Amino acid sequence: MSSGALQPIRGMSDITAPEIFLWQQLESTARKVLSAYGITELRTPIVEQTAVFLRSLGDTTDVVQKEMYRFEDRGGRDLALRPEGTAGIIRHIAGAGQEAQDARVYYIGPMFRAERPAAGRRRQFHQLGVEAMGAASPAADVEMIALQAHLLESWGIRNFVMQVNTRGVGEDHAAVAEGLRDALKPHLSELCEDCQRRFEENPLRIVDCKNPQCREIVSGIPAVTSFMSQESRDYLDEVLQLLQHLEIPAVANPTLVRGLDYYAHTVWEVTHSGLGAQDALSGGGRYALKLGRGAYEGVGFAIGIERIVAVLMGQGIDPATLAQPPRVWLVAQGEAAVLENMILMQSLRLRGISAMMDLRGRSMKAQLRAANKAGCPFVVIRGDQEMEQGTFQLKDMQEGSQTELAMPELLERLLART
RNA sequence: GUGGGUGUAGCUCAGCUGGUUAGAGCGUCAGGUUGUGGUCCUGAAUGUCGCGGGUUCGAGUCCCGUCACUCACCCCA
């Protein structure tokens, strides 16, 4: 708040308690689910050669053209902070041996895009993503969609909407653009300003324009899939059928568009009405991209963790309830007791019992208050009397009851209820 | 990058058309009980009113600039 203080840069923020408890819970839940699918973590560097992103994302996309944090290092190398996770994974696979061609990996961590922040959009944001290489079949796509639904459900996300579409094989992309231009040409002047620009640059984007008049026009032209090959249409049908068999709650949406150039065949997106204009919780698809000498095909998705957190908070989850208060708070009266409590505290901690004490020499009342505020179930009181007798008062903070114990019994009691 | 909204205590905010020493609630700390938390009562601390400039006898209040936050757009998680 004070202007003199250093603060994080725009669009990048500290994740603090209590929200961090929710983040940690999401991560540990996700790791369990992912292991059930035989998927292992792959941690790639946050910084890569810019070429990694240029080649895999396509150097005409906005993400690459104007949203990358790009810089030159001291050796004059052209580097960038990763704007998404797939490119780094593919870079790894391209450099690894033959067995990496069937990799099934996940990543979790920060991504960077130099955009103007808004609701659900940050310059540093976090994604959990999965990439499954090798198998190129509708079944592989459906497995990823199922996994995604599984993750969302395991986190307790309610009322998400999962939509599926196809972008068609690589050769279809040009045909779709051409077909759309032909169909839209008679209405060109009626389209919104943005769409008139998109007409040349990226006609596919017109299909999901939010402008009502554009929507009206789009609803009057043939579906995007009609410009695709039979192969592409059959592929999508198979995906949709499999989803039904697995009872995955996904619906076909022929106007669903996903931006990155590398998508081919199945694409999907999960949205939630509890978010702002950026209502996508996650998105994914099958992709084919070239890097170095190789061509790589895989299927994957990425989930925006900030948005998951936002939905859960909107559902009324209070992250503060996820805090783990210390099991016992040690209260001391007098310097000798402080020293002995330090020793006791250390030995409790070594046994795995979380313990805390006041280190500022405050009044007993203040120490109890701190214990209460922290939510400790137990307090051990070491006063002058107990020091003389070599005993401890063990206080149950919920009941308010208190018993005098010697060391062996005290340890027994504290360990017993862990 | 473009446009709108907002910046007052740690947090949430009030401060009417510019007028004396800038407020509340919550939180924090202390006391009420020199050995006992949660409830209650009492008291205390904390503000370059985002920053810079201008108008004025006088600016938290008006004007300009700037920075930050926020929302939307392009685009995207």
XYZ file of C-alpha atoms (C1' of nucleotides) in Angstrom:
495
model
C 0.000 0.000 0.000
C 2.744 2.469 0.854
C 4.364 3.640 -2.326
C 7.883 3.406 -0.958
C 7.658 -0.328 -0.400
C 8.869 -2.679 -3.053
C 6.058 -4.739 -4.413
C 5.693 -7.612 -6.835
C 5.473 -6.491 -10.434
C 2.182 -6.118 -12.199
C 0.224 -9.288 -12.629
C 2.476 -11.360 -10.390
C 1.509 -11.955 -6.821
C 2.574 -13.708 -3.672
C 0.508 -16.705 -2.723
C 0.177 -16.577 1.031
C -1.553 -18.353 3.849
C -4.359 -19.139 4.060
C -4.821 -19.495 0.267
C -1.596 -21.483 0.051
C -3.233 -24.294 2.019
C -5.757 -24.689 -0.751
C -3.006 -24.713 -3.377
C -1.149 -27.404 -1.486
C -4.259 -29.495 -1.149
C -5.019 -29.183 -4.856
C -1.504 -30.283 -5.705
C -1.449 -33.312 -3.479
C -4.885 -34.440 -4.654
C -3.776 -34.017 -8.258
C -0.589 -36.015 -7.776
C -2.604 -38.928 -6.412
C -5.077 -38.861 -9.288
C -2.307 -38.569 -11.866
C -0.469 -41.545 -10.496
C -3.605 -43.614 -10.987
C -3.247 -42.867 -14.708
C 0.396 -43.873 -14.844
C 1.554 -40.346 -15.456
C 4.768 -39.021 -13.925
C 5.979 -35.517 -13.341
C 8.462 -33.853 -15.634
C 10.005 -30.591 -14.441
C 11.424 -28.557 -17.243
C 13.184 -25.212 -16.833
C 11.115 -22.060 -16.730
C 13.521 -20.395 -19.151
C 14.129 -21.850 -22.600
C 15.673 -20.701 -25.822
C 13.074 -18.554 -27.510
C 13.243 -20.838 -30.535
C 11.603 -23.610 -28.508
C 8.442 -21.552 -28.265
C 8.643 -19.972 -31.705
C 8.763 -23.305 -33.456
C 6.244 -25.198 -31.385
C 3.602 -22.536 -30.874
C 3.906 -21.010 -34.307
C 5.548 -17.624 -34.627
C 2.390 -15.830 -35.717
C 0.378 -16.438 -32.567
C -0.211 -13.539 -30.218
C 1.271 -15.515 -27.362
C 4.577 -15.566 -29.195
C 4.405 -12.202 -30.928
C 3.497 -9.902 -28.093
C 3.020 -11.799 -24.868
C 6.351 -13.481 -24.264
C 8.827 -12.297 -21.695
C 11.792 -12.393 -23.999
C 15.315 -11.264 -23.212
C 18.943 -11.674 -24.068
C 21.248 -13.209 -21.494
C 24.862 -12.208 -20.924
C 26.043 -14.549 -23.618
C 23.737 -12.894 -26.123
C 21.380 -15.870 -26.217
C 17.748 -15.237 -27.105
C 15.747 -16.606 -24.161
C 12.162 -16.494 -22.959
C 10.118 -17.322 -19.901
C 7.796 -20.136 -20.819
C 4.323 -18.899 -21.812
C 2.881 -22.404 -21.645
C 4.045 -25.881 -20.761
C 3.812 -28.053 -23.834
C 6.760 -26.633 -25.758
C 9.276 -27.409 -23.021
C 7.972 -30.940 -22.686
C 8.317 -31.514 -26.408
C 11.788 -30.006 -26.351
C 12.690 -32.556 -23.687
C 11.196 -35.451 -25.608
C 12.930 -34.384 -28.801
C 16.263 -34.546 -27.048
C 15.646 -37.775 -25.177
C 15.918 -41.314 -26.441
C 13.443 -43.484 -28.261
C 11.578 -44.512 -25.108
C 10.573 -40.884 -24.513
C 8.372 -41.079 -27.598
C 5.690 -42.755 -25.497
C 6.053 -40.376 -22.569
C 3.064 -39.693 -20.350
C 4.017 -36.772 -18.201
C 2.560 -33.948 -16.217
C 3.938 -30.584 -15.209
C 2.870 -28.056 -12.651
C 4.271 -24.599 -12.233
C 4.336 -20.965 -13.265
C 3.837 -19.676 -16.803
C 4.418 -16.124 -17.999
C 2.589 -13.916 -20.427
C 2.998 -10.158 -20.620
C -0.695 -9.397 -20.855
C -2.814 -6.806 -19.135
C -4.142 -8.474 -15.992
C -7.885 -8.926 -15.518
C -10.107 -11.274 -13.595
C -8.559 -14.707 -13.938
C -5.605 -13.441 -15.917
C -2.147 -12.902 -14.463
C 1.274 -12.300 -15.936
C 2.617 -15.098 -13.819
C -0.006 -17.795 -13.545
C 0.116 -21.467 -12.770
C -0.860 -24.441 -14.808
C -1.116 -28.124 -14.253
C -0.736 -29.837 -17.582
C -0.543 -33.342 -18.958
C 0.975 -34.571 -22.219
C 0.511 -38.079 -23.571
C 2.702 -38.899 -26.542
C 2.685 -41.914 -28.765
C -0.806 -43.291 -29.138
C -2.642 -41.295 -31.813
C -6.213 -42.437 -31.446
C -9.592 -41.194 -30.286
C -9.161 -43.435 -27.240
C -6.030 -41.534 -26.213
C -7.908 -38.235 -26.484
C -10.807 -39.561 -24.473
C -8.488 -40.819 -21.772
C -7.185 -37.278 -21.348
C -10.671 -35.813 -21.232
C -11.658 -38.398 -18.644
C -8.602 -37.600 -16.570
C -9.441 -33.955 -16.702
C -12.980 -34.522 -15.481
C -11.599 -36.776 -12.776
C -9.222 -34.052 -11.559
C -11.930 -31.404 -11.484
C -14.287 -33.687 -9.602
C -11.626 -34.742 -7.117
C -11.070 -31.090 -6.300
C -14.765 -30.625 -5.701
C -15.453 -28.350 -8.676
C -19.175 -28.313 -9.301
C -21.119 -27.295 -12.399
C -18.287 -27.167 -14.867
C -19.107 -27.405 -18.544
C -16.957 -29.556 -20.773
C -17.125 -28.907 -24.507
C -15.491 -30.869 -27.280
C -14.796 -30.054 -30.886
C -12.279 -30.807 -33.591
C -9.855 -28.603 -35.438
C -9.354 -31.207 -38.087
C -6.093 -32.641 -39.321
C -3.370 -30.262 -40.466
C -4.520 -30.207 -44.099
C -8.000 -29.189 -42.976
C -6.862 -25.920 -41.445
C -6.443 -24.160 -44.771
C -9.650 -25.674 -46.132
C -11.581 -24.459 -43.092
C -10.196 -20.954 -43.406
C -11.040 -20.899 -47.093
C -14.506 -22.352 -46.576
C -15.279 -19.846 -43.859
C -14.139 -16.930 -45.975
C -16.358 -18.074 -48.844
C -19.366 -18.485 -46.571
C -18.812 -15.213 -44.732
C -17.879 -13.045 -47.666
C -21.457 -11.926 -48.416
C -21.808 -10.770 -44.799
C -18.395 -9.187 -44.446
C -19.686 -5.640 -43.979
C -22.154 -6.764 -41.299
C -19.462 -8.309 -39.121
C -18.044 -6.410 -36.159
C -14.816 -4.492 -36.529
C -12.736 -7.208 -34.897
C -14.214 -9.876 -37.113
C -13.564 -7.889 -40.262
C -9.929 -7.948 -39.272
C -10.152 -11.643 -38.336
C -11.600 -12.391 -41.764
C -8.130 -12.187 -43.249
C -5.982 -13.026 -40.231
C -7.873 -15.832 -38.557
C -11.392 -16.486 -39.819
C -11.831 -19.377 -37.387
C -12.012 -16.838 -34.573
C -15.126 -15.303 -36.065
C -16.960 -18.495 -35.154
C -16.689 -17.800 -31.448
C -17.093 -14.027 -31.510
C -19.335 -12.843 -28.697
C -20.948 -10.075 -30.695
C -24.676 -10.945 -31.156
C -24.787 -9.906 -34.777
C -21.726 -11.991 -35.613
C -23.307 -14.922 -33.834
C -26.418 -14.519 -35.930
C -24.381 -14.590 -39.117
C -22.302 -17.556 -37.979
C -25.410 -19.547 -37.135
C -26.498 -19.163 -40.749
C -23.391 -20.655 -42.341
C -22.350 -24.325 -42.514
C -20.647 -25.840 -39.440
C -16.879 -25.616 -39.344
C -16.595 -29.388 -39.528
C -18.337 -29.409 -42.907
C -15.179 -27.927 -44.444
C -13.067 -30.743 -43.033
C -12.133 -34.106 -44.405
C -14.253 -37.165 -43.743
C -11.395 -38.543 -41.670
C -11.583 -35.618 -39.293
C -15.330 -35.894 -38.894
C -15.160 -39.624 -38.244
C -12.455 -39.071 -35.659
C -14.611 -36.622 -33.750
C -17.607 -38.959 -33.879
C -15.532 -41.698 -32.380
C -14.346 -39.441 -29.608
C -17.905 -38.412 -28.796
C -19.099 -42.004 -28.761
C -16.332 -43.111 -26.449
C -17.092 -40.246 -24.100
C -20.663 -41.449 -23.911
C -19.601 -44.989 -23.134
C -17.421 -43.742 -20.305
C -20.205 -41.469 -19.094
C -17.971 -38.426 -19.246
C -20.155 -35.320 -19.067
C -18.894 -33.658 -22.235
C -20.928 -32.011 -24.964
C -20.072 -31.335 -28.586
C -19.789 -27.672 -29.482
C -19.067 -27.012 -33.162
C -18.214 -23.365 -32.449
C -15.539 -24.117 -29.884
C -12.230 -22.667 -31.046
C -8.846 -22.964 -29.454
C -6.118 -20.577 -30.319
C -2.758 -22.215 -30.508
C -1.683 -23.253 -33.997
C -0.414 -26.671 -33.113
C -3.819 -28.229 -32.437
C -5.046 -30.917 -34.785
C -8.084 -33.106 -34.339
C -9.771 -33.095 -30.956
C -9.879 -29.913 -28.909
C -11.801 -29.266 -25.737
C -12.367 -26.711 -23.080
C -13.865 -26.621 -19.627
C -15.666 -23.475 -18.566
C -17.359 -22.349 -15.403
C -19.956 -19.661 -14.989
C -18.549 -18.559 -11.648
C -15.601 -16.852 -13.328
C -15.412 -13.496 -15.101
C -14.874 -12.939 -18.796
C -12.052 -15.473 -18.700
C -14.315 -18.389 -17.954
C -12.089 -21.261 -19.072
C -10.835 -23.513 -16.319
C -8.800 -25.593 -18.655
C -8.359 -26.562 -22.211
C -6.601 -29.113 -24.268
C -6.413 -31.020 -27.454
C -4.458 -33.168 -29.794
C -1.517 -31.491 -31.421
C 1.111 -32.097 -34.020
C 4.211 -29.989 -33.929
C 7.671 -29.906 -35.327
C 10.802 -29.241 -33.377
C 14.318 -29.714 -34.621
C 14.406 -32.654 -37.024
C 11.407 -34.410 -35.559
C 7.635 -34.174 -35.724
C 5.719 -34.914 -32.571
C 2.142 -35.838 -32.021
C 0.490 -35.955 -28.659
C -2.576 -35.066 -26.726
C -2.703 -32.957 -23.614
C -4.371 -30.282 -21.610
C -3.607 -27.547 -19.139
C -5.592 -26.402 -16.144
C -5.388 -22.862 -14.791
C -4.810 -23.260 -11.087
C -5.708 -19.683 -10.164
C -9.082 -20.236 -11.791
C -9.631 -23.493 -9.944
C -8.879 -21.678 -6.709
C -11.280 -18.895 -7.694
C -14.108 -21.342 -8.365
C -13.541 -23.210 -5.118
C -13.494 -19.976 -3.141
C -16.685 -19.006 -4.941
C -18.172 -22.293 -3.804
C -17.584 -21.140 -0.260
C -14.448 -23.058 0.622
C -12.587 -21.255 3.385
C -8.889 -22.057 3.013
C -8.285 -21.040 6.618
C -10.031 -24.236 7.699
C -7.277 -26.187 5.942
C -4.603 -24.783 8.252
C -2.847 -27.296 10.477
C -2.508 -25.741 13.907
C 0.334 -26.903 16.139
C -0.729 -29.826 18.304
C 0.633 -28.341 21.459
C 1.666 -24.915 22.710
C 4.200 -24.718 25.495
C 3.600 -22.013 28.044
C 6.409 -21.013 30.385
C 6.759 -18.802 33.397
C 10.283 -17.685 34.161
C 13.548 -18.089 32.279
C 14.338 -21.555 33.589
C 10.984 -22.825 32.380
C 11.526 -21.227 28.956
C 14.789 -23.114 28.595
C 13.212 -26.411 29.633
C 10.302 -25.837 27.284
C 12.720 -25.248 24.429
C 14.229 -28.663 25.117
C 10.809 -30.259 25.380
C 9.609 -28.519 22.220
C 12.575 -29.809 20.243
C 12.063 -33.355 21.419
C 8.363 -33.215 20.575
C 9.143 -31.920 17.119
C 11.701 -34.662 16.576
C 8.961 -37.146 17.368
C 6.726 -35.531 14.778
C 4.481 -33.624 17.129
C 4.064 -30.045 16.027
C 4.810 -27.718 18.915
C 5.116 -23.968 19.405
C 5.946 -21.560 22.177
C 6.212 -17.854 22.773
C 9.777 -16.612 22.383
C 9.189 -13.018 23.427
C 8.850 -13.501 27.159
C 5.222 -12.421 27.277
C 2.733 -12.872 30.082
C 1.085 -16.206 30.661
C -2.187 -14.679 29.589
C -0.676 -13.546 26.318
C 0.840 -16.979 25.762
C -2.524 -18.679 26.284
C -4.122 -16.175 23.961
C -1.567 -16.994 21.281
C -2.184 -20.716 21.743
C -5.897 -20.172 21.423
C -5.522 -17.995 18.370
C -3.363 -20.605 16.686
C -6.063 -23.187 17.347
C -3.870 -25.533 19.396
C -5.807 -28.390 20.939
C -3.333 -28.754 23.814
C -1.289 -26.470 25.997
C 1.467 -27.521 28.356
C 2.007 -25.111 31.229
C 5.319 -24.921 33.019
C 5.170 -22.481 35.919
C 7.131 -22.032 39.131
C 5.137 -24.716 40.903
C 5.608 -27.284 38.172
C 9.309 -26.491 38.008
C 9.634 -27.224 41.703
C 7.713 -30.455 41.486
C 9.062 -31.580 38.165
C 5.582 -31.767 36.646
C 3.541 -30.224 33.825
C -0.019 -29.041 33.470
C -1.616 -30.457 30.343
C -4.563 -28.365 29.335
C -7.226 -29.468 26.873
C -8.209 -26.247 25.157
C -11.548 -27.457 23.918
C -12.783 -28.792 27.213
C -10.872 -26.321 29.327
C -9.802 -29.134 31.618
C -6.321 -29.502 32.983
C -4.286 -32.332 34.531
C -0.943 -32.374 36.289
C 1.450 -34.935 34.855
C 5.067 -36.032 35.047
C 7.182 -36.239 31.891
C 6.576 -39.884 30.927
C 2.803 -39.527 31.170
C 2.861 -36.197 29.392
C 4.717 -37.660 26.411
C 2.449 -40.646 26.394
C -0.641 -38.477 26.301
C 0.665 -36.214 23.550
C 1.865 -39.114 21.411
C -1.256 -41.185 21.970
C -3.629 -38.808 20.264
C -1.492 -38.049 17.259
C -1.265 -2.332 -26.250
C -6.749 0.280 -25.856
C -10.844 1.849 -22.632
C -13.747 2.250 -17.760
C -13.628 2.156 -12.299
C -10.855 2.661 -7.724
C -6.528 4.260 -4.393
C -8.010 7.191 3.352
C -5.013 2.737 9.747
C -2.731 -4.319 9.189
C -8.064 -5.502 6.897
C -13.187 -3.646 5.320
C -14.705 1.024 4.619
C -17.089 6.305 6.192
C -15.571 11.315 5.389
C -22.099 15.798 2.686
C -21.478 21.181 -2.221
C -13.011 22.263 -0.175
C -13.190 24.907 6.200
C -10.349 24.111 12.695
C -6.246 18.621 16.000
C -8.751 12.639 9.727
C -13.019 8.627 11.767
C -15.714 3.658 12.602
C -15.786 -1.636 12.817
C -12.606 -5.723 12.821
C -7.638 -7.033 13.976
C -3.127 -6.024 17.049
C -1.080 -4.879 21.939
C -1.833 -3.970 27.178
C -4.842 -3.919 31.570
C -9.324 -5.668 34.392
C -7.318 -11.416 37.224
C 1.431 -10.177 39.608
C -0.504 -18.788 37.286
C -4.645 -19.589 32.701
C -7.227 -18.754 26.347
C -12.077 -18.363 23.993
C -17.098 -14.187 26.195
C -17.263 -9.343 28.502
C -15.305 -4.407 30.067
C -11.368 -0.507 29.826
C -7.379 1.656 27.468
C -3.359 2.206 23.811
C -0.573 2.168 19.297
C -0.611 2.566 14.030
C -2.120 7.200 8.633
C 3.629 11.828 4.257
C -5.563 10.397 2.821
C -0.839 6.124 -3.497
C 2.993 9.734 -5.459
C 4.213 14.613 -7.928
C 2.548 19.213 -9.431
C -1.394 23.010 -9.870
C -5.852 26.104 -8.299
C -7.142 28.349 -3.433
C -6.627 32.267 2.416
C -7.304 26.921 3.025
C -7.179 20.414 -0.613
C -8.576 13.681 1.790
C -12.281 16.626 -1.054
C -11.288 20.407 -7.320
C -7.690 20.133 -11.901
C -3.376 17.864 -14.501
C 0.264 14.170 -14.612
C 2.090 9.617 -12.779
C 2.135 4.846 -10.400
C -0.608 0.840 -8.510
C -4.920 -2.090 -8.117
C -9.297 -3.624 -10.593
C -12.736 -4.763 -14.669
C -13.444 -5.178 -19.882
C -11.314 -5.511 -25.071
C -7.495 -7.955 -28.523
C -5.756 -12.725 -27.139
C -5.773 -16.562 -23.901
C -5.337 -20.787 -18.636
